């Protein structure tokens, strides 16, 4: 079975790769994986194909190769996708919320016995919880709270209480007929996808003593991610997720990834853009009727959610293409916006050009296409399999910096980098900070008894500072990236010698740790034997105490 099909009733006036079936008639009896139009039964519709064919200025040979490449890029994305589909049973219990006139107006389009219909005015609404197919509505009826179970809600001029969970539609935004069409379509089974994957082991919120992170919850427009404050866990509701990807771009450690285009998929796709100028276009953008000049070498890159791209994904695409990137979108998310600004600052310092040119409308896109160009000596490739988000960014950024000092770039409100400082005189190398760091920015070198820092992967979470038991010992210089070679190398923050047990000679703690404990306990003990135990390992402490006890017994002192 052929996976690729291209349909046009007029055909094509040039040949394309033989792996693509070109047809002038609709193929009703066959289903394909990838098609250029929804008129053909296919798993994925590639709007970028006709957009590219209609507008490109590539020569004949390049056009043939690039059409095949666009299908192959879609295939890579499809193969790597982890966006598993699920279904939710939805009954016909429908709640109308609004004034009498509004509710009556939509009833005009409802057939008799079509729904198990309920109706309340907005002033009766207390709260809505749950999700489509299982919504619980708290209704205040004469100061008595009644719980109403419904499947879907049509809410005129819906307030925030109803906009964060799935299953609520506002006819003042969508239109009354359109709302009813959606409600009817959802009955029986509602399909949704899992848009995020989550690694709790590097999450900066999971089971932390302090509330040091939660950016994903802050930017989520729904209740798809919420905090369990009691257990310090993130709770996910995939059915309520819109798939925008905003949580991905603000996640500092990379604990969240986008199932539709995860890190591995984006790397493989970026490889396809070598010697091309990437034009990123979110799927929501209408490009079917656009007429403009796609300058030679420009190749579209369609993405699903417009908010998931972050500094590591952008830099991967930039370096593997060796070019500036155009991002054609009418909305920039908080995380993506910070990432673009940071990368543009870095590229200006190294190359004298912006890394990413944002075009929010057609006029800006036309100007961007005139301005965009390849960037000499910017191509760089690494095998990033198994690398975390920060490691990828650090390795790629190090290649830009090389042996130079390009100064400092400030990070921002939603994307944070930092530099940890330690007062070595106060540090006892207890390594609480190392245990607190789950991205390995802080680590202990057991061979040299050193506390070390790799600042390039620090997320600025502050958990090390919260965990340090020594007063004013550890501090964090936040929101800074230092573009010099030392930023990417391990830096010694503190060092000490190991203390040997005075009884057996076993090394069991650092000298400063023992000295600190002794300075606090000796005035309390006022006993030479107890004092000696301060300098003993855990095996020798009881032996010394027992030996002294026996000697005291023999001497008749006890």
PDB file of C-alpha atoms in Angstrom, residues 275-535:
ATOM      1  CA  UNK A 275      20.579  23.610   3.783  1.00  0.00           C
ATOM      2  CA  UNK A 276      16.971  24.824   4.042  1.00  0.00           C
ATOM      3  CA  UNK A 277      15.372  27.805   5.743  1.00  0.00           C
ATOM      4  CA  UNK A 278      12.686  26.507   8.147  1.00  0.00           C
ATOM      5  CA  UNK A 279       9.332  28.274   8.136  1.00  0.00           C
ATOM      6  CA  UNK A 280       7.482  27.114  11.273  1.00  0.00           C
ATOM      7  CA  UNK A 281       3.698  27.243  10.885  1.00  0.00           C
ATOM      8  CA  UNK A 282       1.224  26.091  13.570  1.00  0.00           C
ATOM      9  CA  UNK A 283      -1.552  23.899  12.149  1.00  0.00           C
ATOM     10  CA  UNK A 284      -4.183  26.412  13.272  1.00  0.00           C
ATOM     11  CA  UNK A 285      -2.842  29.043  10.838  1.00  0.00           C
ATOM     12  CA  UNK A 286      -4.813  29.364   7.597  1.00  0.00           C
ATOM     13  CA  UNK A 287      -2.327  28.981   4.758  1.00  0.00           C
ATOM     14  CA  UNK A 288      -4.504  27.445   2.044  1.00  0.00           C
ATOM     15  CA  UNK A 289      -5.205  30.668   0.180  1.00  0.00           C
ATOM     16  CA  UNK A 290      -1.950  32.506   0.859  1.00  0.00           C
ATOM     17  CA  UNK A 291      -0.136  33.865  -2.171  1.00  0.00           C
ATOM     18  CA  UNK A 292       3.440  35.058  -1.672  1.00  0.00           C
ATOM     19  CA  UNK A 293       6.999  34.412  -2.773  1.00  0.00           C
ATOM     20  CA  UNK A 294       8.646  31.624  -0.792  1.00  0.00           C
ATOM     21  CA  UNK A 295      12.247  32.505  -1.518  1.00  0.00           C
ATOM     22  CA  UNK A 296      14.523  29.742  -2.706  1.00  0.00           C
ATOM     23  CA  UNK A 297      15.405  27.288   0.048  1.00  0.00           C
ATOM     24  CA  UNK A 298      12.463  28.058   2.326  1.00  0.00           C
ATOM     25  CA  UNK A 299      10.691  24.895   3.477  1.00  0.00           C
ATOM     26  CA  UNK A 300       7.578  24.906   5.696  1.00  0.00           C
ATOM     27  CA  UNK A 301       7.541  23.055   9.006  1.00  0.00           C
ATOM     28  CA  UNK A 302       3.973  22.433  10.231  1.00  0.00           C
ATOM     29  CA  UNK A 303       3.512  21.916  13.977  1.00  0.00           C
ATOM     30  CA  UNK A 304       0.447  21.033  16.048  1.00  0.00           C
ATOM     31  CA  UNK A 305       0.502  23.046  19.258  1.00  0.00           C
ATOM     32  CA  UNK A 306       1.858  26.551  18.802  1.00  0.00           C
ATOM     33  CA  UNK A 307       3.250  26.885  22.352  1.00  0.00           C
ATOM     34  CA  UNK A 308       5.526  23.873  22.927  1.00  0.00           C
ATOM     35  CA  UNK A 309       8.731  25.119  21.291  1.00  0.00           C
ATOM     36  CA  UNK A 310      11.449  26.067  23.782  1.00  0.00           C
ATOM     37  CA  UNK A 311      15.079  27.140  23.736  1.00  0.00           C
ATOM     38  CA  UNK A 312      16.451  23.620  23.150  1.00  0.00           C
ATOM     39  CA  UNK A 313      14.046  22.754  20.331  1.00  0.00           C
ATOM     40  CA  UNK A 314      14.541  26.107  18.619  1.00  0.00           C
ATOM     41  CA  UNK A 315      18.331  25.832  18.847  1.00  0.00           C
ATOM     42  CA  UNK A 316      18.265  22.275  17.497  1.00  0.00           C
ATOM     43  CA  UNK A 317      16.366  23.440  14.415  1.00  0.00           C
ATOM     44  CA  UNK A 318      18.588  26.514  14.044  1.00  0.00           C
ATOM     45  CA  UNK A 319      21.842  24.579  14.143  1.00  0.00           C
ATOM     46  CA  UNK A 320      20.765  21.623  12.025  1.00  0.00           C
ATOM     47  CA  UNK A 321      19.425  23.924   9.333  1.00  0.00           C
ATOM     48  CA  UNK A 322      22.344  26.345   9.558  1.00  0.00           C
ATOM     49  CA  UNK A 323      19.883  29.156   8.988  1.00  0.00           C
ATOM     50  CA  UNK A 324      17.669  31.722  10.604  1.00  0.00           C
ATOM     51  CA  UNK A 325      14.156  30.446  11.327  1.00  0.00           C
ATOM     52  CA  UNK A 326      10.829  32.129  10.582  1.00  0.00           C
ATOM     53  CA  UNK A 327       7.962  31.518  13.011  1.00  0.00           C
ATOM     54  CA  UNK A 328       4.637  32.430  11.394  1.00  0.00           C
ATOM     55  CA  UNK A 329       2.099  32.572  14.206  1.00  0.00           C
ATOM     56  CA  UNK A 330      -0.523  34.991  15.517  1.00  0.00           C
ATOM     57  CA  UNK A 331       0.293  34.060  19.112  1.00  0.00           C
ATOM     58  CA  UNK A 332       3.551  33.615  21.009  1.00  0.00           C
ATOM     59  CA  UNK A 333       3.380  31.727  24.298  1.00  0.00           C
ATOM     60  CA  UNK A 334       5.186  32.855  27.426  1.00  0.00           C
ATOM     61  CA  UNK A 335       7.812  30.132  27.252  1.00  0.00           C
ATOM     62  CA  UNK A 336       8.390  30.364  23.514  1.00  0.00           C
ATOM     63  CA  UNK A 337       8.536  34.156  23.725  1.00  0.00           C
ATOM     64  CA  UNK A 338      11.270  34.092  26.369  1.00  0.00           C
ATOM     65  CA  UNK A 339      13.162  31.432  24.397  1.00  0.00           C
ATOM     66  CA  UNK A 340      13.053  33.476  21.197  1.00  0.00           C
ATOM     67  CA  UNK A 341      14.309  36.595  22.966  1.00  0.00           C
ATOM     68  CA  UNK A 342      17.153  34.686  24.648  1.00  0.00           C
ATOM     69  CA  UNK A 343      18.249  33.042  21.408  1.00  0.00           C
ATOM     70  CA  UNK A 344      18.026  36.292  19.475  1.00  0.00           C
ATOM     71  CA  UNK A 345      20.270  37.944  22.067  1.00  0.00           C
ATOM     72  CA  UNK A 346      22.767  35.092  21.777  1.00  0.00           C
ATOM     73  CA  UNK A 347      22.751  35.099  17.967  1.00  0.00           C
ATOM     74  CA  UNK A 348      23.147  38.862  17.830  1.00  0.00           C
ATOM     75  CA  UNK A 349      26.273  38.579  19.972  1.00  0.00           C
ATOM     76  CA  UNK A 350      27.776  35.808  17.815  1.00  0.00           C
ATOM     77  CA  UNK A 351      26.393  36.326  14.311  1.00  0.00           C
ATOM     78  CA  UNK A 352      24.941  39.844  14.327  1.00  0.00           C
ATOM     79  CA  UNK A 353      21.513  38.480  13.332  1.00  0.00           C
ATOM     80  CA  UNK A 354      18.345  37.369  15.069  1.00  0.00           C
ATOM     81  CA  UNK A 355      17.960  33.620  15.351  1.00  0.00           C
ATOM     82  CA  UNK A 356      14.177  33.577  14.951  1.00  0.00           C
ATOM     83  CA  UNK A 357      12.072  36.046  13.002  1.00  0.00           C
ATOM     84  CA  UNK A 358       8.489  36.152  14.240  1.00  0.00           C
ATOM     85  CA  UNK A 359       5.782  37.022  11.710  1.00  0.00           C
ATOM     86  CA  UNK A 360       2.327  37.569  13.211  1.00  0.00           C
ATOM     87  CA  UNK A 361       0.467  38.384   9.996  1.00  0.00           C
ATOM     88  CA  UNK A 362       0.850  38.083   6.237  1.00  0.00           C
ATOM     89  CA  UNK A 363       2.614  41.425   5.820  1.00  0.00           C
ATOM     90  CA  UNK A 364       5.166  40.514   8.483  1.00  0.00           C
ATOM     91  CA  UNK A 365       5.626  37.120   6.835  1.00  0.00           C
ATOM     92  CA  UNK A 366       6.395  38.733   3.503  1.00  0.00           C
ATOM     93  CA  UNK A 367       8.987  40.992   5.143  1.00  0.00           C
ATOM     94  CA  UNK A 368      10.484  38.052   7.039  1.00  0.00           C
ATOM     95  CA  UNK A 369      10.866  36.074   3.795  1.00  0.00           C
ATOM     96  CA  UNK A 370      12.802  38.974   2.292  1.00  0.00           C
ATOM     97  CA  UNK A 371      15.054  39.277   5.354  1.00  0.00           C
ATOM     98  CA  UNK A 372      15.714  35.635   6.281  1.00  0.00           C
ATOM     99  CA  UNK A 373      18.997  34.002   5.288  1.00  0.00           C
ATOM    100  CA  UNK A 374      21.391  31.191   6.074  1.00  0.00           C
ATOM    101  CA  UNK A 375      23.953  31.897   8.809  1.00  0.00           C
ATOM    102  CA  UNK A 376      27.505  31.023   7.866  1.00  0.00           C
ATOM    103  CA  UNK A 377      29.311  28.628  10.233  1.00  0.00           C
ATOM    104  CA  UNK A 378      26.201  28.087  12.377  1.00  0.00           C
ATOM    105  CA  UNK A 379      25.603  24.432  11.415  1.00  0.00           C
ATOM    106  CA  UNK A 380      26.289  22.003  14.245  1.00  0.00           C
ATOM    107  CA  UNK A 381      25.190  18.444  14.885  1.00  0.00           C
ATOM    108  CA  UNK A 382      25.449  16.127  17.889  1.00  0.00           C
ATOM    109  CA  UNK A 383      23.955  12.790  18.804  1.00  0.00           C
ATOM    110  CA  UNK A 384      21.518  13.999  21.464  1.00  0.00           C
ATOM    111  CA  UNK A 385      19.808  10.658  22.091  1.00  0.00           C
ATOM    112  CA  UNK A 386      19.106  10.283  25.799  1.00  0.00           C
ATOM    113  CA  UNK A 387      20.101  13.861  26.599  1.00  0.00           C
ATOM    114  CA  UNK A 388      17.824  16.003  28.717  1.00  0.00           C
ATOM    115  CA  UNK A 389      16.481  19.391  27.630  1.00  0.00           C
ATOM    116  CA  UNK A 390      19.109  21.450  29.474  1.00  0.00           C
ATOM    117  CA  UNK A 391      21.966  19.207  28.377  1.00  0.00           C
ATOM    118  CA  UNK A 392      20.970  19.622  24.741  1.00  0.00           C
ATOM    119  CA  UNK A 393      20.823  23.390  25.055  1.00  0.00           C
ATOM    120  CA  UNK A 394      24.120  23.589  26.945  1.00  0.00           C
ATOM    121  CA  UNK A 395      25.992  21.431  24.427  1.00  0.00           C
ATOM    122  CA  UNK A 396      24.649  23.374  21.479  1.00  0.00           C
ATOM    123  CA  UNK A 397      25.262  26.729  23.134  1.00  0.00           C
ATOM    124  CA  UNK A 398      28.836  25.751  23.972  1.00  0.00           C
ATOM    125  CA  UNK A 399      29.471  25.293  20.248  1.00  0.00           C
ATOM    126  CA  UNK A 400      28.319  28.872  19.653  1.00  0.00           C
ATOM    127  CA  UNK A 401      30.513  30.299  22.412  1.00  0.00           C
ATOM    128  CA  UNK A 402      33.586  28.188  21.602  1.00  0.00           C
ATOM    129  CA  UNK A 403      36.636  29.771  23.279  1.00  0.00           C
ATOM    130  CA  UNK A 404      35.314  33.336  23.277  1.00  0.00           C
ATOM    131  CA  UNK A 405      33.712  35.510  25.917  1.00  0.00           C
ATOM    132  CA  UNK A 406      30.525  36.936  24.398  1.00  0.00           C
ATOM    133  CA  UNK A 407      29.318  38.554  27.573  1.00  0.00           C
ATOM    134  CA  UNK A 408      26.098  37.870  29.451  1.00  0.00           C
ATOM    135  CA  UNK A 409      22.534  37.165  28.334  1.00  0.00           C
ATOM    136  CA  UNK A 410      19.705  37.716  30.783  1.00  0.00           C
ATOM    137  CA  UNK A 411      16.957  35.123  30.900  1.00  0.00           C
ATOM    138  CA  UNK A 412      13.408  36.025  31.788  1.00  0.00           C
ATOM    139  CA  UNK A 413      10.168  35.658  33.653  1.00  0.00           C
ATOM    140  CA  UNK A 414       9.352  32.205  32.316  1.00  0.00           C
ATOM    141  CA  UNK A 415      12.714  30.699  31.292  1.00  0.00           C
ATOM    142  CA  UNK A 416      15.333  30.704  34.043  1.00  0.00           C
ATOM    143  CA  UNK A 417      19.042  29.974  34.144  1.00  0.00           C
ATOM    144  CA  UNK A 418      21.298  30.698  37.092  1.00  0.00           C
ATOM    145  CA  UNK A 419      24.687  30.473  38.770  1.00  0.00           C
ATOM    146  CA  UNK A 420      25.045  28.948  42.234  1.00  0.00           C
ATOM    147  CA  UNK A 421      27.490  30.534  44.666  1.00  0.00           C
ATOM    148  CA  UNK A 422      28.840  28.906  47.848  1.00  0.00           C
ATOM    149  CA  UNK A 423      30.728  30.509  50.736  1.00  0.00           C
ATOM    150  CA  UNK A 424      33.426  27.874  51.093  1.00  0.00           C
ATOM    151  CA  UNK A 425      34.278  28.974  54.629  1.00  0.00           C
ATOM    152  CA  UNK A 426      30.762  28.059  55.756  1.00  0.00           C
ATOM    153  CA  UNK A 427      30.284  24.918  53.629  1.00  0.00           C
ATOM    154  CA  UNK A 428      30.797  21.629  55.480  1.00  0.00           C
ATOM    155  CA  UNK A 429      30.241  19.509  52.369  1.00  0.00           C
ATOM    156  CA  UNK A 430      27.178  17.893  53.905  1.00  0.00           C
ATOM    157  CA  UNK A 431      25.958  17.554  50.292  1.00  0.00           C
ATOM    158  CA  UNK A 432      22.340  18.384  51.079  1.00  0.00           C
ATOM    159  CA  UNK A 433      22.411  20.614  48.012  1.00  0.00           C
ATOM    160  CA  UNK A 434      23.578  17.713  45.840  1.00  0.00           C
ATOM    161  CA  UNK A 435      20.721  15.569  47.085  1.00  0.00           C
ATOM    162  CA  UNK A 436      18.306  18.407  46.335  1.00  0.00           C
ATOM    163  CA  UNK A 437      19.463  18.861  42.731  1.00  0.00           C
ATOM    164  CA  UNK A 438      17.714  16.408  40.383  1.00  0.00           C
ATOM    165  CA  UNK A 439      19.263  17.762  37.157  1.00  0.00           C
ATOM    166  CA  UNK A 440      22.887  17.124  38.219  1.00  0.00           C
ATOM    167  CA  UNK A 441      23.896  20.763  38.119  1.00  0.00           C
ATOM    168  CA  UNK A 442      25.417  20.202  41.580  1.00  0.00           C
ATOM    169  CA  UNK A 443      27.452  17.075  42.169  1.00  0.00           C
ATOM    170  CA  UNK A 444      30.109  15.674  44.491  1.00  0.00           C
ATOM    171  CA  UNK A 445      33.484  14.401  43.319  1.00  0.00           C
ATOM    172  CA  UNK A 446      34.343  11.616  45.750  1.00  0.00           C
ATOM    173  CA  UNK A 447      37.932  11.390  44.470  1.00  0.00           C
ATOM    174  CA  UNK A 448      38.803  14.980  45.334  1.00  0.00           C
ATOM    175  CA  UNK A 449      36.215  15.725  48.059  1.00  0.00           C
ATOM    176  CA  UNK A 450      34.899  18.640  46.053  1.00  0.00           C
ATOM    177  CA  UNK A 451      31.436  20.135  45.596  1.00  0.00           C
ATOM    178  CA  UNK A 452      31.101  21.011  41.919  1.00  0.00           C
ATOM    179  CA  UNK A 453      28.675  22.954  39.775  1.00  0.00           C
ATOM    180  CA  UNK A 454      27.791  22.773  36.090  1.00  0.00           C
ATOM    181  CA  UNK A 455      26.001  26.128  35.736  1.00  0.00           C
ATOM    182  CA  UNK A 456      24.852  25.466  32.173  1.00  0.00           C
ATOM    183  CA  UNK A 457      22.209  22.955  33.311  1.00  0.00           C
ATOM    184  CA  UNK A 458      21.032  24.742  36.474  1.00  0.00           C
ATOM    185  CA  UNK A 459      17.291  25.469  36.378  1.00  0.00           C
ATOM    186  CA  UNK A 460      17.393  28.173  39.072  1.00  0.00           C
ATOM    187  CA  UNK A 461      14.766  26.248  41.053  1.00  0.00           C
ATOM    188  CA  UNK A 462      16.334  27.273  44.367  1.00  0.00           C
ATOM    189  CA  UNK A 463      15.831  23.924  46.072  1.00  0.00           C
ATOM    190  CA  UNK A 464      19.537  23.696  46.897  1.00  0.00           C
ATOM    191  CA  UNK A 465      19.316  27.033  48.691  1.00  0.00           C
ATOM    192  CA  UNK A 466      16.245  25.850  50.595  1.00  0.00           C
ATOM    193  CA  UNK A 467      18.002  22.591  51.561  1.00  0.00           C
ATOM    194  CA  UNK A 468      21.333  24.040  52.692  1.00  0.00           C
ATOM    195  CA  UNK A 469      21.518  23.840  56.531  1.00  0.00           C
ATOM    196  CA  UNK A 470      24.224  26.508  56.821  1.00  0.00           C
ATOM    197  CA  UNK A 471      23.105  30.099  57.201  1.00  0.00           C
ATOM    198  CA  UNK A 472      24.053  32.356  54.274  1.00  0.00           C
ATOM    199  CA  UNK A 473      26.261  29.663  52.782  1.00  0.00           C
ATOM    200  CA  UNK A 474      24.591  29.053  49.419  1.00  0.00           C
ATOM    201  CA  UNK A 475      23.038  31.700  47.172  1.00  0.00           C
ATOM    202  CA  UNK A 476      21.809  31.850  43.580  1.00  0.00           C
ATOM    203  CA  UNK A 477      22.522  34.466  40.952  1.00  0.00           C
ATOM    204  CA  UNK A 478      19.336  34.112  38.934  1.00  0.00           C
ATOM    205  CA  UNK A 479      18.334  34.803  35.340  1.00  0.00           C
ATOM    206  CA  UNK A 480      21.762  34.892  33.759  1.00  0.00           C
ATOM    207  CA  UNK A 481      23.638  32.932  31.089  1.00  0.00           C
ATOM    208  CA  UNK A 482      27.348  33.690  30.882  1.00  0.00           C
ATOM    209  CA  UNK A 483      28.596  33.199  27.358  1.00  0.00           C
ATOM    210  CA  UNK A 484      32.131  32.085  28.148  1.00  0.00           C
ATOM    211  CA  UNK A 485      33.823  28.662  28.209  1.00  0.00           C
ATOM    212  CA  UNK A 486      33.771  28.350  32.003  1.00  0.00           C
ATOM    213  CA  UNK A 487      29.951  28.335  31.976  1.00  0.00           C
ATOM    214  CA  UNK A 488      30.033  24.855  30.439  1.00  0.00           C
ATOM    215  CA  UNK A 489      32.725  23.347  32.649  1.00  0.00           C
ATOM    216  CA  UNK A 490      32.531  21.992  36.187  1.00  0.00           C
ATOM    217  CA  UNK A 491      33.367  24.669  38.723  1.00  0.00           C
ATOM    218  CA  UNK A 492      34.644  23.824  42.221  1.00  0.00           C
ATOM    219  CA  UNK A 493      32.419  25.498  44.812  1.00  0.00           C
ATOM    220  CA  UNK A 494      33.929  23.994  47.957  1.00  0.00           C
ATOM    221  CA  UNK A 495      36.614  21.514  48.969  1.00  0.00           C
ATOM    222  CA  UNK A 496      37.772  19.876  52.185  1.00  0.00           C
ATOM    223  CA  UNK A 497      39.847  17.038  53.579  1.00  0.00           C
ATOM    224  CA  UNK A 498      38.366  13.919  55.107  1.00  0.00           C
ATOM    225  CA  UNK A 499      38.633  13.449  58.859  1.00  0.00           C
ATOM    226  CA  UNK A 500      39.968  10.128  60.157  1.00  0.00           C
ATOM    227  CA  UNK A 501      38.418   8.488  63.210  1.00  0.00           C
ATOM    228  CA  UNK A 502      40.800   8.923  66.196  1.00  0.00           C
ATOM    229  CA  UNK A 503      40.175   5.308  67.210  1.00  0.00           C
ATOM    230  CA  UNK A 504      40.280   3.238  64.020  1.00  0.00           C
ATOM    231  CA  UNK A 505      41.499   5.705  61.411  1.00  0.00           C
ATOM    232  CA  UNK A 506      38.441   5.317  59.190  1.00  0.00           C
ATOM    233  CA  UNK A 507      37.621   8.461  57.155  1.00  0.00           C
ATOM    234  CA  UNK A 508      33.991   9.262  57.832  1.00  0.00           C
ATOM    235  CA  UNK A 509      33.333  13.011  57.479  1.00  0.00           C
ATOM    236  CA  UNK A 510      34.931  16.238  56.371  1.00  0.00           C
ATOM    237  CA  UNK A 511      37.263  18.163  58.658  1.00  0.00           C
ATOM    238  CA  UNK A 512      35.030  21.251  58.668  1.00  0.00           C
ATOM    239  CA  UNK A 513      31.946  19.199  59.515  1.00  0.00           C
ATOM    240  CA  UNK A 514      33.642  17.596  62.513  1.00  0.00           C
ATOM    241  CA  UNK A 515      35.077  20.901  63.687  1.00  0.00           C
ATOM    242  CA  UNK A 516      31.679  22.570  63.479  1.00  0.00           C
ATOM    243  CA  UNK A 517      29.929  19.825  65.456  1.00  0.00           C
ATOM    244  CA  UNK A 518      32.729  19.806  68.030  1.00  0.00           C
ATOM    245  CA  UNK A 519      32.598  23.580  68.501  1.00  0.00           C
ATOM    246  CA  UNK A 520      28.918  23.353  69.367  1.00  0.00           C
ATOM    247  CA  UNK A 521      28.975  20.197  71.504  1.00  0.00           C
ATOM    248  CA  UNK A 522      32.170  20.447  73.566  1.00  0.00           C
ATOM    249  CA  UNK A 523      30.854  23.277  75.784  1.00  0.00           C
ATOM    250  CA  UNK A 524      27.777  21.147  76.465  1.00  0.00           C
ATOM    251  CA  UNK A 525      29.580  17.870  77.179  1.00  0.00           C
ATOM    252  CA  UNK A 526      32.377  19.133  79.503  1.00  0.00           C
ATOM    253  CA  UNK A 527      33.557  15.513  79.606  1.00  0.00           C
ATOM    254  CA  UNK A 528      36.780  14.345  77.881  1.00  0.00           C
ATOM    255  CA  UNK A 529      35.344  10.925  76.972  1.00  0.00           C
ATOM    256  CA  UNK A 530      32.208  12.389  75.407  1.00  0.00           C
ATOM    257  CA  UNK A 531      34.386  14.942  73.674  1.00  0.00           C
ATOM    258  CA  UNK A 532      36.468  12.148  72.197  1.00  0.00           C
ATOM    259  CA  UNK A 533      33.365  10.478  70.744  1.00  0.00           C
ATOM    260  CA  UNK A 534      32.860  13.584  68.588  1.00  0.00           C
ATOM    261  CA  UNK A 535      35.971  12.559  66.689  1.00  0.00           C
TER     262      UNK A 535
END
